[in-house]
Amino acid sequence: SADICPKCWTLMTIAIRILDRALREDFGFQHRLWVYSGRRGVHCWVCDITARKLSQAERSAVAEYLSVVKGGEEAIKKVTLSETIHPCIGKSLEVVERYFEKYALIDQDILENKQTFHKTRSSVERWDKLVKYINSTDLRKRANVSKEIMLQYCYPRLDVNVSKGVNHLLKSPFSVHPKTGRISVPIDVKKLDQFDPFAVPTISLICSELDNVCKKEEENFSSGEEEPEAKRRTKDYKKTSLAPYIRIFEQFLDKLDQSRKGELLNKS
């Protein structure tokens, strides 16, 4: 289903933490803007000049490097790890392990199946027993089995075609999702766990807020009251629920502009 709930949104939080670290540390990209799609996903705008100049083949290589879960719906096992785990996957596992118990075992209760299990143990207890079994039998040769399971349930799925296509249309920040009416807003990665997709303003809410702003200004004008000059100069959209998201966007652009000016100074 394309619908989301607070429980499954954790997957987007995990995805941003994993991919943002990889783009920053493994590829050196400094200017990354994460944007909520307005429905169930997130997009990352990488605005470094080196990223913008990548060819389609190079973009495909980046996407391939970041892809861990492979195989269609028919594939049962979609993650296969070598005996020596790649550092990028190791860092990703650190993120997944922080969220796995709460997301997969408690909220999603992935090991509960009424047809095959009696409710004598919780998913957490079953998972602990499974890990102990793996570590105490000949499955020691497959010591990464539990890690493969965690990654299959929690590692982000990339839209490779969007990532590699230089001419692929992308939803721009502050556009409106046609099915939900929610606005695609930037996400503050420093406050990632606090982001609530259900609190994101809709276009109808913003229109209502703008109407109220105009109404209040008309009332003040009729009563002879004058707003402070600083408030009069404030853009109307900054008087709405979009204000904190616009601030995130402006801060991102300021850093990008400073970086561009620094590059020009170095060349001069």
Tab-separated table of C-alpha atoms in Angstrom:
chain	number	residue	atom	x	y	z
A	1	SER	CA	0.000	0.000	0.000
A	2	ALA	CA	1.088	3.575	-0.619
A	3	ASP	CA	-0.303	4.666	2.744
A	4	ILE	CA	1.985	5.198	5.707
A	5	CYS	CA	1.707	5.075	9.484
A	6	PRO	CA	3.996	6.315	12.273
A	7	LYS	CA	5.391	2.792	12.676
A	8	CYS	CA	6.570	2.336	9.098
A	9	TRP	CA	7.902	5.911	8.844
A	10	THR	CA	10.832	4.620	10.918
A	11	LEU	CA	12.114	3.072	7.677
A	12	MET	CA	12.518	6.557	6.194
A	13	THR	CA	14.402	7.689	9.282
A	14	ILE	CA	16.753	4.712	8.913
A	15	ALA	CA	17.138	5.387	5.183
A	16	ILE	CA	18.135	9.015	5.685
A	17	ARG	CA	20.644	8.156	8.418
A	18	ILE	CA	22.284	5.448	6.295
A	19	LEU	CA	22.368	7.261	2.971
A	20	ASP	CA	23.265	10.679	4.350
A	21	ARG	CA	26.322	9.238	6.094
A	22	ALA	CA	27.408	7.349	2.970
A	23	LEU	CA	26.993	10.362	0.687
A	24	ARG	CA	28.926	12.549	3.130
A	25	GLU	CA	31.719	10.221	4.265
A	26	ASP	CA	32.149	7.781	1.373
A	27	PHE	CA	31.649	10.211	-1.523
A	28	GLY	CA	32.482	13.543	0.100
A	29	PHE	CA	29.248	15.285	-0.914
A	30	GLN	CA	28.678	18.261	1.386
A	31	HIS	CA	25.481	19.831	0.066
A	32	ARG	CA	22.622	17.379	0.617
A	33	LEU	CA	19.002	18.454	0.973
A	34	TRP	CA	16.533	15.817	2.182
A	35	VAL	CA	12.953	16.447	1.115
A	36	TYR	CA	9.753	14.670	2.173
A	37	SER	CA	7.801	13.623	-0.915
A	38	GLY	CA	4.421	14.521	0.562
A	39	ARG	CA	3.285	10.922	0.847
A	40	ARG	CA	5.470	7.948	1.798
A	41	GLY	CA	9.011	8.645	0.607
A	42	VAL	CA	11.978	10.975	0.744
A	43	HIS	CA	14.304	12.421	-1.874
A	44	CYS	CA	17.876	13.638	-1.517
A	45	TRP	CA	19.058	16.562	-3.623
A	46	VAL	CA	22.866	16.407	-3.853
A	47	CYS	CA	23.931	19.841	-5.054
A	48	ASP	CA	27.738	19.597	-5.040
A	49	ILE	CA	29.111	20.611	-8.429
A	50	THR	CA	30.986	17.294	-8.627
A	51	ALA	CA	27.694	15.426	-8.206
A	52	ARG	CA	25.901	17.546	-10.790
A	53	LYS	CA	28.596	16.781	-13.364
A	54	LEU	CA	28.481	13.002	-12.934
A	55	SER	CA	27.672	11.022	-16.076
A	56	GLN	CA	24.830	8.512	-16.137
A	57	ALA	CA	27.337	5.665	-15.797
A	58	GLU	CA	28.927	7.318	-12.763
A	59	ARG	CA	25.535	7.973	-11.182
A	60	SER	CA	24.640	4.312	-11.766
A	61	ALA	CA	27.856	3.298	-9.991
A	62	VAL	CA	26.921	5.412	-6.953
A	63	ALA	CA	23.436	3.866	-6.865
A	64	GLU	CA	24.891	0.368	-7.209
A	65	TYR	CA	27.333	1.026	-4.357
A	66	LEU	CA	24.429	2.028	-2.115
A	67	SER	CA	22.185	-0.896	-3.129
A	68	VAL	CA	22.191	-3.844	-0.732
A	69	VAL	CA	18.693	-5.326	-1.030
A	70	LYS	CA	18.410	-6.994	-4.437
A	71	GLY	CA	15.793	-9.159	-6.131
A	72	GLY	CA	12.129	-8.816	-7.019
A	73	GLU	CA	9.042	-9.791	-5.053
A	74	GLU	CA	9.603	-13.451	-5.923
A	75	ALA	CA	13.041	-13.536	-4.277
A	76	ILE	CA	12.884	-14.800	-0.697
A	77	LYS	CA	16.477	-13.953	0.241
A	78	LYS	CA	17.419	-10.478	-0.952
A	79	VAL	CA	20.574	-9.752	1.040
A	80	THR	CA	23.775	-11.792	0.829
A	81	LEU	CA	26.815	-10.711	2.817
A	82	SER	CA	30.372	-11.911	2.350
A	83	GLU	CA	32.282	-13.238	5.351
A	84	THR	CA	34.111	-9.913	5.593
A	85	ILE	CA	31.516	-7.149	5.733
A	86	HIS	CA	32.171	-4.018	3.670
A	87	PRO	CA	32.760	-0.919	5.863
A	88	CYS	CA	29.755	0.879	4.333
A	89	ILE	CA	27.468	-2.033	5.218
A	90	GLY	CA	29.043	-2.201	8.667
A	91	LYS	CA	28.175	1.469	9.270
A	92	SER	CA	24.663	0.833	7.947
A	93	LEU	CA	24.223	-2.075	10.350
A	94	GLU	CA	25.079	0.225	13.261
A	95	VAL	CA	22.072	2.351	12.283
A	96	VAL	CA	19.763	-0.617	11.657
A	97	GLU	CA	20.649	-2.227	14.996
A	98	ARG	CA	19.589	0.949	16.824
A	99	TYR	CA	16.068	0.716	15.403
A	100	PHE	CA	15.555	-2.987	14.635
A	101	GLU	CA	14.102	-4.218	17.925
A	102	LYS	CA	11.641	-1.340	18.329
A	103	TYR	CA	10.629	-1.191	14.650
A	104	ALA	CA	10.669	-4.815	13.499
A	105	LEU	CA	10.174	-6.892	16.636
A	106	ILE	CA	7.892	-4.674	18.717
A	107	ASP	CA	6.003	-2.323	16.383
A	108	GLN	CA	5.765	-4.632	13.346
A	109	ASP	CA	5.986	-7.884	15.352
A	110	ILE	CA	7.553	-9.667	12.372
A	111	LEU	CA	7.910	-13.038	14.099
A	112	GLU	CA	4.283	-13.270	15.131
A	113	ASN	CA	2.216	-15.530	12.903
A	114	LYS	CA	-1.055	-16.740	14.402
A	115	GLN	CA	-1.183	-19.717	12.051
A	116	THR	CA	2.201	-21.134	13.079
A	117	PHE	CA	2.989	-19.664	16.505
A	118	HIS	CA	1.255	-19.812	19.836
A	119	LYS	CA	1.386	-16.526	21.693
A	120	THR	CA	3.849	-17.894	24.245
A	121	ARG	CA	6.768	-15.701	23.266
A	122	SER	CA	7.118	-12.192	21.946
A	123	SER	CA	8.937	-11.407	18.699
A	124	VAL	CA	11.844	-10.075	20.777
A	125	GLU	CA	12.178	-13.406	22.611
A	126	ARG	CA	11.925	-15.381	19.374
A	127	TRP	CA	14.592	-13.204	17.762
A	128	ASP	CA	16.968	-13.701	20.706
A	129	LYS	CA	16.423	-17.457	20.481
A	130	LEU	CA	17.078	-17.427	16.715
A	131	VAL	CA	20.361	-15.513	17.129
A	132	LYS	CA	21.510	-17.911	19.883
A	133	TYR	CA	20.641	-20.887	17.656
A	134	ILE	CA	22.659	-19.456	14.758
A	135	ASN	CA	25.663	-18.882	17.025
A	136	SER	CA	25.557	-22.321	18.646
A	137	THR	CA	25.259	-24.650	15.633
A	138	ASP	CA	26.952	-25.356	12.330
A	139	LEU	CA	25.344	-22.153	11.150
A	140	ARG	CA	28.391	-20.440	12.652
A	141	LYS	CA	29.748	-20.600	9.112
A	142	ARG	CA	26.880	-18.284	8.263
A	143	ALA	CA	27.463	-15.911	11.161
A	144	ASN	CA	26.030	-13.041	9.131
A	145	VAL	CA	22.560	-14.578	8.808
A	146	SER	CA	21.018	-12.360	11.486
A	147	LYS	CA	22.626	-9.289	9.909
A	148	GLU	CA	21.216	-10.263	6.499
A	149	ILE	CA	17.734	-10.538	8.009
A	150	MET	CA	17.996	-7.126	9.670
A	151	LEU	CA	19.193	-5.496	6.446
A	152	GLN	CA	16.463	-7.154	4.382
A	153	TYR	CA	13.806	-5.719	6.677
A	154	CYS	CA	15.326	-2.281	7.275
A	155	TYR	CA	17.880	-1.259	4.626
A	156	PRO	CA	16.579	1.452	2.262
A	157	ARG	CA	15.337	0.590	-1.219
A	158	LEU	CA	16.641	3.036	-3.804
A	159	ASP	CA	14.800	4.157	-6.907
A	160	VAL	CA	17.787	3.432	-9.145
A	161	ASN	CA	16.196	4.792	-12.325
A	162	VAL	CA	15.597	8.177	-10.696
A	163	SER	CA	19.092	8.174	-9.206
A	164	LYS	CA	20.961	7.434	-12.424
A	165	GLY	CA	18.862	9.383	-14.946
A	166	VAL	CA	20.136	12.939	-15.452
A	167	ASN	CA	16.949	13.837	-17.317
A	168	HIS	CA	14.499	12.226	-14.881
A	169	LEU	CA	11.860	14.590	-13.538
A	170	LEU	CA	12.040	15.180	-9.784
A	171	LYS	CA	9.512	16.662	-7.403
A	172	SER	CA	10.889	20.053	-6.395
A	173	PRO	CA	10.817	21.251	-2.768
A	174	PHE	CA	7.514	22.909	-1.806
A	175	SER	CA	5.539	21.278	-4.604
A	176	VAL	CA	2.203	19.687	-3.670
A	177	HIS	CA	1.577	15.953	-3.699
A	178	PRO	CA	-1.523	15.448	-5.867
A	179	LYS	CA	-2.981	12.585	-3.793
A	180	THR	CA	-2.424	13.827	-0.245
A	181	GLY	CA	-2.315	17.597	-0.716
A	182	ARG	CA	0.754	17.651	1.534
A	183	ILE	CA	3.632	19.917	0.603
A	184	SER	CA	7.077	18.481	-0.143
A	185	VAL	CA	9.128	20.071	2.608
A	186	PRO	CA	12.836	19.963	3.504
A	187	ILE	CA	13.812	17.802	6.481
A	188	ASP	CA	16.222	18.927	9.190
A	189	VAL	CA	18.574	15.935	9.487
A	190	LYS	CA	19.744	17.170	12.908
A	191	LYS	CA	16.169	16.715	14.179
A	192	LEU	CA	15.359	13.633	12.140
A	193	ASP	CA	13.645	11.637	14.889
A	194	GLN	CA	11.332	14.587	15.547
A	195	PHE	CA	10.075	14.833	11.951
A	196	ASP	CA	6.390	13.943	11.669
A	197	PRO	CA	5.067	13.453	8.116
A	198	PHE	CA	1.501	13.773	9.400
A	199	ALA	CA	2.223	17.265	10.744
A	200	VAL	CA	3.413	18.537	7.361
A	201	PRO	CA	1.084	21.296	6.126
A	202	THR	CA	-1.323	20.706	3.258
A	203	ILE	CA	-2.041	23.195	0.498
A	204	SER	CA	-5.545	23.783	1.878
A	205	LEU	CA	-4.105	24.643	5.308
A	206	ILE	CA	-1.640	27.128	3.794
A	207	CYS	CA	-4.411	28.773	1.755
A	208	SER	CA	-6.506	29.098	4.906
A	209	GLU	CA	-3.586	30.586	6.845
A	210	LEU	CA	-2.871	33.095	4.076
A	211	ASP	CA	-6.539	34.105	4.049
A	212	ASN	CA	-6.330	34.702	7.800
A	213	VAL	CA	-3.184	36.817	7.346
A	214	CYS	CA	-4.941	38.992	4.757
A	215	LYS	CA	-8.049	39.235	6.926
A	216	LYS	CA	-6.014	40.342	9.938
A	217	GLU	CA	-4.179	42.978	7.885
A	218	GLU	CA	-7.492	44.349	6.613
A	219	GLU	CA	-8.846	44.498	10.171
A	220	ASN	CA	-5.742	46.332	11.370
A	221	PHE	CA	-6.008	48.779	8.479
A	222	SER	CA	-9.695	49.429	9.221
A	223	SER	CA	-8.985	50.052	12.910
A	224	GLY	CA	-6.070	52.327	12.128
A	225	GLU	CA	-3.528	49.999	13.731
A	226	GLU	CA	-0.161	49.722	12.038
A	227	GLU	CA	1.978	46.627	12.103
A	228	PRO	CA	5.677	47.048	12.961
A	229	GLU	CA	7.759	47.635	9.833
A	230	ALA	CA	9.713	44.396	10.285
A	231	LYS	CA	6.462	42.422	10.348
A	232	ARG	CA	5.125	44.252	7.280
A	233	ARG	CA	8.272	43.328	5.381
A	234	THR	CA	7.918	39.639	6.249
A	235	LYS	CA	6.819	37.566	3.286
A	236	ASP	CA	3.298	36.232	3.707
A	237	TYR	CA	4.361	32.609	3.293
A	238	LYS	CA	6.672	33.036	6.298
A	239	LYS	CA	3.591	33.766	8.397
A	240	THR	CA	2.261	30.255	7.739
A	241	SER	CA	3.094	26.713	8.832
A	242	LEU	CA	5.694	26.620	6.053
A	243	ALA	CA	7.968	29.037	7.931
A	244	PRO	CA	10.204	26.462	9.719
A	245	TYR	CA	10.642	24.460	6.517
A	246	ILE	CA	11.532	27.569	4.525
A	247	ARG	CA	14.132	28.374	7.167
A	248	ILE	CA	15.742	24.940	6.631
A	249	PHE	CA	15.761	25.557	2.874
A	250	GLU	CA	17.283	29.036	3.211
A	251	GLN	CA	20.023	27.745	5.519
A	252	PHE	CA	20.863	25.073	2.948
A	253	LEU	CA	21.034	27.658	0.155
A	254	ASP	CA	23.202	29.992	2.261
A	255	LYS	CA	25.789	27.242	2.790
A	256	LEU	CA	25.679	26.356	-0.898
A	257	ASP	CA	26.208	30.005	-1.852
A	258	GLN	CA	29.120	30.378	0.578
A	259	SER	CA	30.739	27.279	-0.888
A	260	ARG	CA	30.315	28.601	-4.437
A	261	LYS	CA	31.864	31.957	-3.494
A	262	GLY	CA	34.768	30.144	-1.837
A	263	GLU	CA	35.412	28.150	-5.009
A	264	LEU	CA	35.373	31.337	-7.102
A	265	LEU	CA	37.873	32.987	-4.732
A	266	ASN	CA	40.183	29.988	-4.984
A	267	LYS	CA	40.090	30.196	-8.776
A	268	SER	CA	40.751	33.953	-8.887
